[in-house]
Structures are given as C-alpha cells and as structure tokens.
Tab-separated table of N, CA and C in Angstrom:
chain	number	residue	atom	x	y	z
A	1	MET	N	0.872	-1.235	-0.064
A	1	MET	CA	-0.025	0.024	-0.005
A	1	MET	C	0.928	1.255	0.011
A	2	PRO	N	0.647	2.084	-0.959
A	2	PRO	CA	1.570	3.313	-0.981
A	2	PRO	C	1.255	4.233	0.052
A	3	SER	N	2.307	4.905	0.509
A	3	SER	CA	2.090	5.936	1.612
A	3	SER	C	1.301	7.115	1.206
A	4	ILE	N	1.000	7.839	2.162
A	4	ILE	CA	0.155	9.120	2.065
A	4	ILE	C	1.090	10.189	1.284
A	5	ARG	N	2.343	10.244	1.751
A	5	ARG	CA	3.273	11.083	1.084
A	5	ARG	C	3.464	10.886	-0.310
A	6	LYS	N	3.559	9.522	-0.740
A	6	LYS	CA	3.877	9.210	-2.105
A	6	LYS	C	2.510	9.600	-3.049
A	7	CYS	N	1.403	9.399	-2.387
A	7	CYS	CA	0.157	9.765	-3.083
A	7	CYS	C	0.046	11.312	-3.302
A	8	TRP	N	0.543	12.049	-2.308
A	8	TRP	CA	0.444	13.487	-2.611
A	8	TRP	C	1.445	13.930	-3.616
A	9	ALA	N	2.678	13.343	-3.526
A	9	ALA	CA	3.781	13.624	-4.516
A	9	ALA	C	3.183	13.380	-5.909
A	10	GLU	N	2.569	12.155	-6.022
A	10	GLU	CA	2.155	11.750	-7.244
A	10	GLU	C	1.077	12.746	-7.918
A	11	LEU	N	0.241	13.186	-6.995
A	11	LEU	CA	-0.867	14.023	-7.391
A	11	LEU	C	-0.402	15.494	-7.770
A	12	ALA	N	0.711	15.963	-7.107
A	12	ALA	CA	1.427	17.206	-7.393
A	12	ALA	C	2.101	17.215	-8.784
A	13	ARG	N	2.573	16.012	-9.274
A	13	ARG	CA	3.199	15.846	-10.446
A	13	ARG	C	2.295	15.705	-11.635
A	14	SER	N	1.099	15.304	-11.399
A	14	SER	CA	0.078	14.935	-12.418
A	14	SER	C	-0.327	16.347	-13.085
A	15	ARG	N	-0.598	16.270	-14.342
A	15	ARG	CA	-0.928	17.394	-15.184
A	15	ARG	C	-2.338	17.279	-15.763
A	16	ARG	N	-3.090	16.132	-15.468
A	16	ARG	CA	-4.409	15.939	-15.942
A	16	ARG	C	-5.251	16.945	-15.180
A	17	GLY	N	-6.160	17.511	-15.893
A	17	GLY	CA	-7.235	18.413	-15.201
A	17	GLY	C	-6.709	19.794	-15.046
A	18	THR	N	-5.504	20.128	-15.395
A	18	THR	CA	-4.986	21.364	-15.134
A	18	THR	C	-5.764	22.498	-15.848
A	19	THR	N	-6.142	22.039	-17.148
A	19	THR	CA	-6.941	23.135	-17.954
A	19	THR	C	-8.310	23.395	-17.277
A	20	ALA	N	-8.906	22.364	-16.676
A	20	ALA	CA	-10.168	22.690	-16.075
A	20	ALA	C	-10.125	23.483	-14.874
A	21	ILE	N	-8.978	23.265	-14.170
A	21	ILE	CA	-8.874	23.989	-12.891
A	21	ILE	C	-8.504	25.490	-13.289
A	22	GLU	N	-7.641	25.707	-14.257
A	22	GLU	CA	-7.320	27.006	-14.744
A	22	GLU	C	-8.596	27.780	-15.331
A	23	PHE	N	-9.348	27.117	-15.970
A	23	PHE	CA	-10.608	27.702	-16.491
A	23	PHE	C	-11.563	28.053	-15.464
A	24	ALA	N	-11.610	27.248	-14.365
A	24	ALA	CA	-12.412	27.583	-13.273
A	24	ALA	C	-12.084	28.756	-12.500
A	25	ILE	N	-10.805	28.955	-12.409
A	25	ILE	CA	-10.173	30.210	-11.723
A	25	ILE	C	-10.418	31.368	-12.662
A	26	VAL	N	-10.122	31.273	-13.862
A	26	VAL	CA	-10.427	32.527	-14.870
A	26	VAL	C	-11.893	32.671	-15.243
A	27	GLY	N	-12.527	31.640	-15.406
A	27	GLY	CA	-14.017	31.617	-15.950
A	27	GLY	C	-14.921	32.489	-15.294
A	28	ALA	N	-15.009	32.375	-13.834
A	28	ALA	CA	-15.923	32.979	-13.147
A	28	ALA	C	-15.777	34.693	-13.305
A	29	PRO	N	-14.562	35.232	-13.200
A	29	PRO	CA	-14.430	36.621	-13.418
A	29	PRO	C	-14.693	36.978	-14.773
A	30	PHE	N	-14.322	36.124	-15.747
A	30	PHE	CA	-14.643	36.481	-17.089
A	30	PHE	C	-16.244	36.579	-17.364
A	31	VAL	N	-16.869	35.606	-16.941
A	31	VAL	CA	-18.346	35.624	-17.005
A	31	VAL	C	-18.961	36.965	-16.299
A	32	ALA	N	-18.387	37.167	-15.271
A	32	ALA	CA	-18.924	38.326	-14.506
A	32	ALA	C	-18.652	39.698	-15.274
A	33	LEU	N	-17.432	39.699	-15.889
A	33	LEU	CA	-17.104	40.843	-16.623
A	33	LEU	C	-17.985	40.983	-17.955
A	34	MET	N	-18.252	39.886	-18.556
A	34	MET	CA	-19.165	39.835	-19.654
A	34	MET	C	-20.568	40.270	-19.401
A	35	VAL	N	-21.109	39.845	-18.249
A	35	VAL	CA	-22.535	40.229	-17.708
A	35	VAL	C	-22.467	41.775	-17.380
A	36	ALA	N	-21.376	42.272	-16.796
A	36	ALA	CA	-21.284	43.687	-16.529
A	36	ALA	C	-21.243	44.516	-17.806
A	37	ILE	N	-20.526	44.068	-18.740
A	37	ILE	CA	-20.377	44.856	-20.069
A	37	ILE	C	-21.776	44.814	-20.754
A	38	LEU	N	-22.514	43.762	-20.892
A	38	LEU	CA	-23.682	43.592	-21.448
A	38	LEU	C	-24.857	44.506	-20.809
A	39	GLU	N	-24.824	44.422	-19.431
A	39	GLU	CA	-25.767	45.378	-18.615
A	39	GLU	C	-25.511	46.747	-18.901
A	40	SER	N	-24.276	47.073	-18.905
A	40	SER	CA	-23.977	48.560	-18.964
A	40	SER	C	-24.214	49.043	-20.476
A	41	GLY	N	-23.922	48.169	-21.332
A	41	GLY	CA	-24.301	48.554	-22.829
A	41	GLY	C	-25.924	48.640	-23.007
A	42	LEU	N	-26.597	47.786	-22.384
A	42	LEU	CA	-28.012	47.867	-22.535
A	42	LEU	C	-28.691	49.075	-21.801
A	43	VAL	N	-28.087	49.489	-20.670
A	43	VAL	CA	-28.558	50.575	-19.961
A	43	VAL	C	-28.194	51.855	-20.800
A	44	PHE	N	-27.005	52.033	-21.412
A	44	PHE	CA	-26.535	53.151	-22.279
A	44	PHE	C	-27.351	53.121	-23.366
A	45	PHE	N	-27.691	51.995	-24.094
A	45	PHE	CA	-28.479	52.077	-25.161
A	45	PHE	C	-29.932	52.612	-24.899
A	46	ALA	N	-30.561	52.183	-23.814
A	46	ALA	CA	-31.823	52.527	-23.377
A	46	ALA	C	-31.842	53.952	-23.043
A	47	GLN	N	-30.865	54.505	-22.434
A	47	GLN	CA	-30.715	55.917	-22.131
A	47	GLN	C	-30.705	56.750	-23.417
A	48	MET	N	-29.927	56.322	-24.356
A	48	MET	CA	-29.958	57.028	-25.660
A	48	MET	C	-31.340	56.994	-26.392
A	49	GLU	N	-32.086	55.872	-26.300
A	49	GLU	CA	-33.322	55.660	-26.921
A	49	GLU	C	-34.309	56.718	-26.261
A	50	LEU	N	-34.201	56.927	-24.872
A	50	LEU	CA	-35.036	57.694	-24.208
A	50	LEU	C	-34.706	59.145	-24.520
A	51	GLN	N	-33.526	59.575	-24.608
A	51	GLN	CA	-33.086	60.876	-25.096
A	51	GLN	C	-33.670	61.184	-26.352
A	52	SER	N	-33.492	60.332	-27.300
A	52	SER	CA	-33.959	60.584	-28.644
A	52	SER	C	-35.489	60.809	-28.686
A	53	ALA	N	-36.189	59.990	-27.845
A	53	ALA	CA	-37.738	60.156	-27.833
A	53	ALA	C	-38.050	61.391	-27.263
A	54	THR	N	-37.359	61.779	-26.321
A	54	THR	CA	-37.495	63.082	-25.661
A	54	THR	C	-37.287	64.326	-26.416
A	55	THR	N	-36.276	64.216	-27.290
A	55	THR	CA	-35.962	65.260	-28.266
A	55	THR	C	-36.973	65.400	-29.269
A	56	GLN	N	-37.440	64.244	-29.690
A	56	GLN	CA	-38.470	64.349	-30.888
A	56	GLN	C	-39.851	64.834	-30.418
A	57	ALA	N	-40.234	64.380	-29.243
A	57	ALA	CA	-41.503	64.740	-28.576
A	57	ALA	C	-41.445	66.260	-28.264
A	58	SER	N	-40.338	66.758	-27.756
A	58	SER	CA	-40.099	68.045	-27.496
A	58	SER	C	-40.360	69.155	-28.454
A	59	ARG	N	-40.216	68.672	-29.724
A	59	ARG	CA	-40.342	69.540	-30.854
A	59	ARG	C	-41.860	69.986	-30.999
A	60	LEU	N	-42.635	69.138	-30.549
A	60	LEU	CA	-44.142	69.547	-30.502
A	60	LEU	C	-44.341	70.869	-29.620
A	61	ILE	N	-43.664	70.857	-28.532
A	61	ILE	CA	-43.686	72.006	-27.694
A	61	ILE	C	-43.076	73.398	-28.288
A	62	MET	N	-41.809	72.949	-28.670
A	62	MET	CA	-40.940	74.074	-29.225
A	62	MET	C	-41.547	74.764	-30.353
A	63	THR	N	-42.253	74.005	-31.252
A	63	THR	CA	-42.844	74.577	-32.447
A	63	THR	C	-44.393	75.275	-32.329
A	64	GLY	N	-44.832	74.893	-30.922
A	64	GLY	CA	-46.116	75.392	-30.607
A	64	GLY	C	-47.215	74.505	-30.944
A	65	GLN	N	-47.013	73.309	-31.504
A	65	GLN	CA	-48.053	72.381	-31.896
A	65	GLN	C	-48.727	71.948	-30.685
A	66	ALA	N	-47.997	71.654	-29.595
A	66	ALA	CA	-48.727	71.056	-28.371
A	66	ALA	C	-49.561	72.181	-27.708
A	67	GLN	N	-49.047	73.411	-27.717
A	67	GLN	CA	-49.915	74.408	-27.163
A	67	GLN	C	-51.133	74.758	-28.029
A	68	LEU	N	-51.116	74.862	-29.370
A	68	LEU	CA	-52.192	75.119	-30.108
A	68	LEU	C	-53.238	73.869	-30.115
A	69	GLN	N	-52.830	72.755	-30.025
A	69	GLN	CA	-53.660	71.584	-29.852
A	69	GLN	C	-54.094	71.270	-28.515
A	70	GLY	N	-53.561	71.962	-27.507
A	70	GLY	CA	-53.965	71.817	-26.209
A	70	GLY	C	-53.684	70.370	-25.624
A	71	LEU	N	-52.354	69.909	-25.871
A	71	LEU	CA	-52.114	68.508	-25.543
A	71	LEU	C	-51.930	68.465	-24.092
A	72	SER	N	-52.610	67.454	-23.488
A	72	SER	CA	-52.609	67.213	-22.065
A	72	SER	C	-51.304	66.434	-21.604
A	73	PRO	N	-50.970	66.338	-20.398
A	73	PRO	CA	-49.856	65.522	-19.964
A	73	PRO	C	-49.882	64.158	-20.565
A	74	ALA	N	-51.094	63.576	-20.544
A	74	ALA	CA	-51.171	62.142	-20.982
A	74	ALA	C	-50.923	62.046	-22.454
A	75	GLN	N	-51.490	63.102	-23.239
A	75	GLN	CA	-51.199	63.106	-24.718
A	75	GLN	C	-49.861	63.310	-24.982
A	76	PHE	N	-49.104	64.232	-24.234
A	76	PHE	CA	-47.641	64.263	-24.581
A	76	PHE	C	-46.888	63.169	-24.164
A	77	LYS	N	-47.273	62.558	-23.097
A	77	LYS	CA	-46.621	61.190	-22.724
A	77	LYS	C	-46.733	60.240	-23.825
A	78	SER	N	-48.015	60.221	-24.390
A	78	SER	CA	-48.151	59.282	-25.571
A	78	SER	C	-47.228	59.563	-26.648
A	79	ALA	N	-47.042	61.005	-26.999
A	79	ALA	CA	-46.126	61.476	-28.100
A	79	ALA	C	-44.584	60.817	-27.791
A	80	VAL	N	-44.274	61.019	-26.444
A	80	VAL	CA	-42.887	60.450	-26.094
A	80	VAL	C	-42.964	58.949	-26.348
A	81	CYS	N	-43.940	58.354	-26.039
A	81	CYS	CA	-43.906	56.833	-26.099
A	81	CYS	C	-43.951	56.410	-27.619
A	82	ALA	N	-44.772	57.216	-28.503
A	82	ALA	CA	-44.705	56.901	-29.832
A	82	ALA	C	-43.255	56.980	-30.605
A	83	ASN	N	-42.463	57.824	-29.928
A	83	ASN	CA	-41.095	58.002	-30.507
A	83	ASN	C	-40.109	57.027	-29.804
A	84	ALA	N	-40.512	56.446	-28.675
A	84	ALA	CA	-39.564	55.538	-28.057
A	84	ALA	C	-39.647	54.113	-28.716
A	85	SER	N	-38.616	53.297	-28.414
A	85	SER	CA	-38.766	51.971	-29.017
A	85	SER	C	-39.490	51.053	-28.123
A	86	ALA	N	-39.608	49.790	-28.473
A	86	ALA	CA	-40.399	48.930	-27.705
A	86	ALA	C	-39.664	48.365	-26.409
A	87	LEU	N	-38.499	48.978	-26.160
A	87	LEU	CA	-37.791	48.663	-24.837
A	87	LEU	C	-38.529	49.264	-23.670
A	88	PHE	N	-39.441	50.115	-24.003
A	88	PHE	CA	-39.956	50.907	-22.797
A	88	PHE	C	-41.527	50.470	-22.629
A	89	ASP	N	-41.998	50.323	-21.364
A	89	ASP	CA	-43.303	50.270	-21.027
A	89	ASP	C	-43.967	51.660	-20.820
A	90	CYS	N	-44.952	52.103	-21.648
A	90	CYS	CA	-45.398	53.495	-21.722
A	90	CYS	C	-46.026	53.757	-20.446
A	91	ASN	N	-46.424	52.820	-19.609
A	91	ASN	CA	-47.066	53.184	-18.297
A	91	ASN	C	-46.074	53.593	-17.326
A	92	ASP	N	-44.774	53.282	-17.616
A	92	ASP	CA	-43.716	53.706	-16.564
A	92	ASP	C	-42.947	54.910	-16.959
A	93	ILE	N	-43.483	55.627	-18.118
A	93	ILE	CA	-42.746	56.905	-18.420
A	93	ILE	C	-43.480	58.045	-17.632
A	94	TYR	N	-42.589	59.026	-17.223
A	94	TYR	CA	-43.057	60.096	-16.401
A	94	TYR	C	-42.560	61.268	-17.234
A	95	VAL	N	-43.324	62.483	-17.337
A	95	VAL	CA	-42.929	63.551	-18.051
A	95	VAL	C	-43.033	64.861	-17.214
A	96	ASN	N	-41.964	65.565	-17.094
A	96	ASN	CA	-41.990	66.962	-16.330
A	96	ASN	C	-41.627	67.918	-17.277
A	97	VAL	N	-42.595	69.041	-17.542
A	97	VAL	CA	-42.347	70.054	-18.464
A	97	VAL	C	-42.537	71.367	-17.601
A	98	GLN	N	-41.528	72.296	-17.656
A	98	GLN	CA	-41.703	73.490	-16.797
A	98	GLN	C	-40.975	74.590	-17.540
A	99	VAL	N	-41.350	75.716	-17.226
A	99	VAL	CA	-40.825	77.024	-17.824
A	99	VAL	C	-39.811	77.764	-16.947
A	100	ALA	N	-38.825	78.203	-17.584
A	100	ALA	CA	-37.666	78.887	-16.796
A	100	ALA	C	-37.603	80.408	-17.263
A	101	SER	N	-37.290	81.276	-16.394
A	101	SER	CA	-37.173	82.706	-16.793
A	101	SER	C	-35.959	83.105	-17.588
A	102	SER	N	-34.861	82.266	-17.376
A	102	SER	CA	-33.650	82.395	-18.210
A	102	SER	C	-32.928	81.058	-18.248
A	103	PHE	N	-31.994	80.835	-19.152
A	103	PHE	CA	-31.287	79.607	-19.277
A	103	PHE	C	-30.353	79.409	-17.979
A	104	SER	N	-29.773	80.711	-17.418
A	104	SER	CA	-29.029	80.431	-16.257
A	104	SER	C	-29.712	80.085	-14.949
A	105	SER	N	-31.049	80.478	-14.900
A	105	SER	CA	-31.716	80.334	-13.737
A	105	SER	C	-32.515	78.977	-13.600
A	106	MET	N	-32.610	78.274	-14.799
A	106	MET	CA	-33.471	77.092	-14.694
A	106	MET	C	-32.944	76.088	-13.837
A	107	THR	N	-33.955	75.352	-13.402
A	107	THR	CA	-33.677	74.168	-12.505
A	107	THR	C	-34.281	72.993	-12.959
A	108	GLN	N	-33.741	71.721	-12.770
A	108	GLN	CA	-34.206	70.586	-13.178
A	108	GLN	C	-34.730	69.859	-11.958
A	109	LEU	N	-35.801	68.914	-12.304
A	109	LEU	CA	-36.494	68.252	-11.202
A	109	LEU	C	-35.604	67.048	-11.072
A	110	ASN	N	-35.329	66.819	-9.604
A	110	ASN	CA	-34.748	65.522	-9.169
A	110	ASN	C	-35.787	64.749	-8.530
A	111	PRO	N	-36.427	63.692	-9.033
A	111	PRO	CA	-37.476	62.907	-8.489
A	111	PRO	C	-37.086	61.793	-7.503
A	112	LEU	N	-35.828	61.726	-7.373
A	112	LEU	CA	-35.358	60.701	-6.455
A	112	LEU	C	-35.190	61.233	-5.037
A	113	VAL	N	-35.678	60.621	-3.977
A	113	VAL	CA	-35.487	61.168	-2.632
A	113	VAL	C	-35.262	59.837	-1.777
A	114	ASN	N	-34.029	59.685	-1.428
A	114	ASN	CA	-33.631	58.544	-0.619
A	114	ASN	C	-33.939	57.206	-1.414
A	115	GLY	N	-33.710	57.293	-2.624
A	115	GLY	CA	-33.864	56.062	-3.515
A	115	GLY	C	-35.220	55.800	-3.955
A	116	GLN	N	-36.247	56.553	-3.489
A	116	GLN	CA	-37.685	56.467	-3.796
A	116	GLN	C	-37.935	57.506	-4.925
A	117	PHE	N	-38.749	56.968	-5.938
A	117	PHE	CA	-39.178	57.859	-6.931
A	117	PHE	C	-40.443	58.584	-6.573
A	118	ASN	N	-40.290	59.980	-6.634
A	118	ASN	CA	-41.473	60.838	-6.368
A	118	ASN	C	-42.107	61.217	-7.666
A	119	ASN	N	-43.265	60.761	-8.017
A	119	ASN	CA	-43.862	60.977	-9.327
A	119	ASN	C	-44.658	62.378	-9.368
A	120	THR	N	-44.474	63.293	-8.610
A	120	THR	CA	-45.089	64.616	-8.675
A	120	THR	C	-44.429	65.434	-9.837
A	121	MET	N	-45.060	65.563	-10.932
A	121	MET	CA	-44.493	66.271	-12.016
A	121	MET	C	-45.263	67.555	-12.458
A	122	ASN	N	-44.466	68.408	-13.059
A	122	ASN	CA	-45.084	69.639	-13.509
A	122	ASN	C	-45.512	69.525	-15.004
A	123	TYR	N	-46.256	70.261	-15.475
A	123	TYR	CA	-46.588	70.320	-16.856
A	123	TYR	C	-47.132	71.788	-17.322
A	124	SER	N	-46.095	72.536	-17.638
A	124	SER	CA	-46.356	73.836	-18.288
A	124	SER	C	-45.564	74.125	-19.499
A	125	MET	N	-46.190	74.172	-20.549
A	125	MET	CA	-45.562	74.295	-21.827
A	125	MET	C	-45.016	75.600	-22.250
A	126	GLY	N	-45.464	76.573	-21.531
A	126	GLY	CA	-45.128	78.094	-21.902
A	126	GLY	C	-45.830	78.508	-23.182
A	127	GLY	N	-45.470	79.742	-23.580
A	127	GLY	CA	-45.960	80.310	-24.761
A	127	GLY	C	-44.741	80.594	-25.744
A	128	PRO	N	-44.969	81.599	-26.715
A	128	PRO	CA	-44.072	81.871	-27.574
A	128	PRO	C	-42.759	82.530	-26.847
A	129	ASP	N	-41.608	82.148	-27.314
A	129	ASP	CA	-40.250	82.660	-26.912
A	129	ASP	C	-39.960	82.286	-25.359
A	130	ASP	N	-40.744	81.463	-24.653
A	130	ASP	CA	-40.418	81.069	-23.330
A	130	ASP	C	-39.379	79.934	-23.368
A	131	ILE	N	-38.615	79.908	-22.346
A	131	ILE	CA	-37.600	78.835	-22.209
A	131	ILE	C	-38.300	77.602	-21.443
A	132	VAL	N	-38.218	76.435	-22.020
A	132	VAL	CA	-38.871	75.261	-21.519
A	132	VAL	C	-37.833	74.320	-21.241
A	133	VAL	N	-38.009	73.547	-20.176
A	133	VAL	CA	-37.254	72.260	-19.825
A	133	VAL	C	-38.214	71.036	-19.871
A	134	VAL	N	-37.850	70.287	-20.673
A	134	VAL	CA	-38.592	68.796	-20.707
A	134	VAL	C	-37.762	67.798	-20.277
A	135	GLN	N	-38.220	67.039	-19.177
A	135	GLN	CA	-37.556	66.028	-18.695
A	135	GLN	C	-38.460	64.765	-18.820
A	136	VAL	N	-37.945	63.607	-19.190
A	136	VAL	CA	-38.668	62.306	-19.263
A	136	VAL	C	-37.884	61.312	-18.465
A	137	PHE	N	-38.608	60.764	-17.517
A	137	PHE	CA	-38.016	59.713	-16.582
A	137	PHE	C	-38.559	58.275	-16.799
A	138	TYR	N	-37.821	57.462	-16.787
A	138	TYR	CA	-38.159	55.993	-16.755
A	138	TYR	C	-37.254	55.160	-15.911
A	139	PRO	N	-37.937	54.441	-14.925
A	139	PRO	CA	-37.217	53.535	-14.002
A	139	PRO	C	-36.883	52.215	-14.773
A	140	TRP	N	-35.630	51.996	-15.181
A	140	TRP	CA	-35.135	50.851	-15.847
A	140	TRP	C	-34.695	49.646	-14.932
A	141	PRO	N	-35.336	48.469	-15.141
A	141	PRO	CA	-35.032	47.276	-14.275
A	141	PRO	C	-33.567	46.897	-14.518
A	142	ILE	N	-32.876	46.674	-13.321
A	142	ILE	CA	-31.432	46.237	-13.430
A	142	ILE	C	-31.249	44.791	-12.974
A	143	VAL	N	-30.541	44.059	-13.673
A	143	VAL	CA	-30.254	42.682	-13.271
A	143	VAL	C	-28.837	42.832	-12.490
A	144	ILE	N	-28.974	42.488	-11.216
A	144	ILE	CA	-27.743	42.573	-10.418
A	144	ILE	C	-26.725	41.554	-10.961
A	145	GLY	N	-25.667	42.008	-11.337
A	145	GLY	CA	-24.629	41.045	-12.013
A	145	GLY	C	-23.824	40.374	-10.905
A	146	PRO	N	-23.095	39.303	-11.218
A	146	PRO	CA	-22.177	38.711	-10.206
A	146	PRO	C	-21.086	39.590	-9.792
A	147	LEU	N	-20.611	39.212	-8.585
A	147	LEU	CA	-19.428	39.825	-7.976
A	147	LEU	C	-19.772	41.322	-7.454
A	148	GLY	N	-21.090	41.472	-7.300
A	148	GLY	CA	-21.664	42.731	-6.746
A	148	GLY	C	-21.612	43.869	-7.864
A	149	PHE	N	-21.641	43.607	-9.117
A	149	PHE	CA	-21.711	44.771	-10.040
A	149	PHE	C	-23.190	45.268	-10.040
A	150	ASN	N	-23.554	46.409	-9.911
A	150	ASN	CA	-24.875	46.957	-9.669
A	150	ASN	C	-24.939	48.340	-10.150
A	151	LEU	N	-25.724	48.702	-11.166
A	151	LEU	CA	-25.885	49.988	-11.776
A	151	LEU	C	-27.169	50.728	-11.184
A	152	SER	N	-27.894	50.064	-10.243
A	152	SER	CA	-29.246	50.671	-9.799
A	152	SER	C	-28.830	51.860	-8.874
A	153	ASN	N	-29.618	52.944	-9.102
A	153	ASN	CA	-29.617	54.147	-8.218
A	153	ASN	C	-30.918	54.434	-7.486
A	154	MET	N	-31.794	53.421	-7.704
A	154	MET	CA	-33.139	53.540	-7.059
A	154	MET	C	-33.419	52.237	-6.339
A	155	ASN	N	-34.401	52.430	-5.298
A	155	ASN	CA	-34.757	51.128	-4.696
A	155	ASN	C	-35.414	50.143	-5.560
A	156	GLY	N	-35.392	48.842	-5.255
A	156	GLY	CA	-35.898	47.800	-6.172
A	156	GLY	C	-35.093	47.493	-7.317
A	157	ASN	N	-33.771	47.611	-7.334
A	157	ASN	CA	-32.921	47.277	-8.389
A	157	ASN	C	-33.417	47.846	-9.726
A	158	GLN	N	-33.554	49.242	-9.685
A	158	GLN	CA	-33.912	50.060	-10.855
A	158	GLN	C	-32.909	51.211	-10.987
A	159	ARG	N	-32.738	51.664	-12.207
A	159	ARG	CA	-31.960	52.849	-12.574
A	159	ARG	C	-32.811	53.837	-13.134
A	160	LEU	N	-32.816	55.131	-12.646
A	160	LEU	CA	-33.609	56.133	-13.307
A	160	LEU	C	-32.811	56.639	-14.517
A	161	LEU	N	-33.629	56.423	-15.684
A	161	LEU	CA	-33.088	57.023	-16.920
A	161	LEU	C	-33.780	58.415	-17.192
A	162	VAL	N	-33.000	59.371	-17.587
A	162	VAL	CA	-33.543	60.732	-17.687
A	162	VAL	C	-33.218	61.142	-19.224
A	163	GLY	N	-34.214	61.607	-19.890
A	163	GLY	CA	-34.029	62.352	-21.217
A	163	GLY	C	-34.500	63.739	-20.917
A	164	THR	N	-33.585	64.703	-21.358
A	164	THR	CA	-33.775	66.081	-21.089
A	164	THR	C	-33.650	66.899	-22.424
A	165	SER	N	-34.518	67.845	-22.533
A	165	SER	CA	-34.401	68.855	-23.676
A	165	SER	C	-34.684	70.163	-23.098
A	166	VAL	N	-33.772	71.092	-23.525
A	166	VAL	CA	-33.994	72.508	-22.978
A	166	VAL	C	-33.847	73.313	-24.293
A	167	PHE	N	-34.984	74.212	-24.338
A	167	PHE	CA	-34.941	75.007	-25.583
A	167	PHE	C	-35.875	76.281	-25.449
A	168	ARG	N	-35.775	77.196	-26.309
A	168	ARG	CA	-36.536	78.480	-26.294
A	168	ARG	C	-37.668	78.202	-27.429
A	169	ASN	N	-38.934	78.272	-26.984
A	169	ASN	CA	-40.110	78.043	-27.987
A	169	ASN	C	-39.932	79.101	-29.080
A	170	GLU	N	-40.498	78.638	-30.190
A	170	GLU	CA	-40.436	79.408	-31.375
A	170	GLU	C	-41.581	80.464	-31.327
A	171	PRO	N	-41.559	81.515	-31.914
A	171	PRO	CA	-42.532	82.625	-32.011
A	171	PRO	C	-43.663	82.081	-32.942
A	172	TYR	N	-44.473	81.253	-32.480
A	172	TYR	CA	-45.497	80.560	-33.236
A	172	TYR	C	-46.742	81.441	-33.349
C-alpha cells in the first residue's frame, strides 16, 4: 500500500485536469465581466433611446403644436412613447415640463428622494419665446450582476433614466 506522502507527490506531479482548474479560476471573473459589459451597454442604449424620444416629442412644444392643440400631459406622454422603442413600457414613463425665466436660472427636477421615486410632475408648456425644460423619466430594471456589479440608483434594483431637452419656444 502506497504511503500518503507518495500519493500527494504523485498528485502534485500530475498534469491531468490542469486546464479545467485554470478555466474554473479564470472563468468566473470572465463571465462576471461579460455580464457587466452587457448590462452597461443595455442601460446606455436605453438611455440614448429615451433621450432621442424626448428630443423628438419636445419639438411639439418648441414649435407650438402642443400648445395650439392643447395637448394634455397624457397626450404628450403618448407622443414620447410613440417616439420611443419597444424597450419601454409606456405606463412607466413620467414627463416633467416646466418654464424657466432664463437659461442660467433654470432648475431641473430630481424625482429621487432617498432612492424612492417621487412622481409629482409639472406640466407647463409656456408660450412663444419661453424657455422650456422637458424631462422624461423611466425607471429601468437592473439585473444585479455577479461579484456585486450593480448599476441601480433606485430602490428595487432600478436605474432612473432621464431624457432632457432645453429650448426656447419658437414665436408661433
């Protein structure tokens, strides 16, 4: 019967299974990195889609079409949703429209209070030559990645995406 020392020495010299052990060591961080890259890319893509939808819908206010048609907040939200891709659930889109006295004095709404979303929004489209700030908010669900990678800035593993458009209304 071989001694225990001889068994350990034989095991230390063996090269079988080395590749599997090396992959197990390197594989987990690699998969975690891939998940983090995919999650980040999806969030950035959704952010750009929301910004594009906000810019397109804001043209209705800038050109006076929204004011002349008397668009309600729900109708303007529908216009934003029509310009957004299928990535978004229209029920979770929130719209804040407010008038500013000057570009330097304008303030933007921050609807996050201690990680909770406050959905109290303004809706004032202004008139000709008014400065308007349009903000569109969407709570994006985040999949928490391995190794603690987390992009959420809201409670419930969500990230608040914001599309913003600032402009002076045309003299319609």
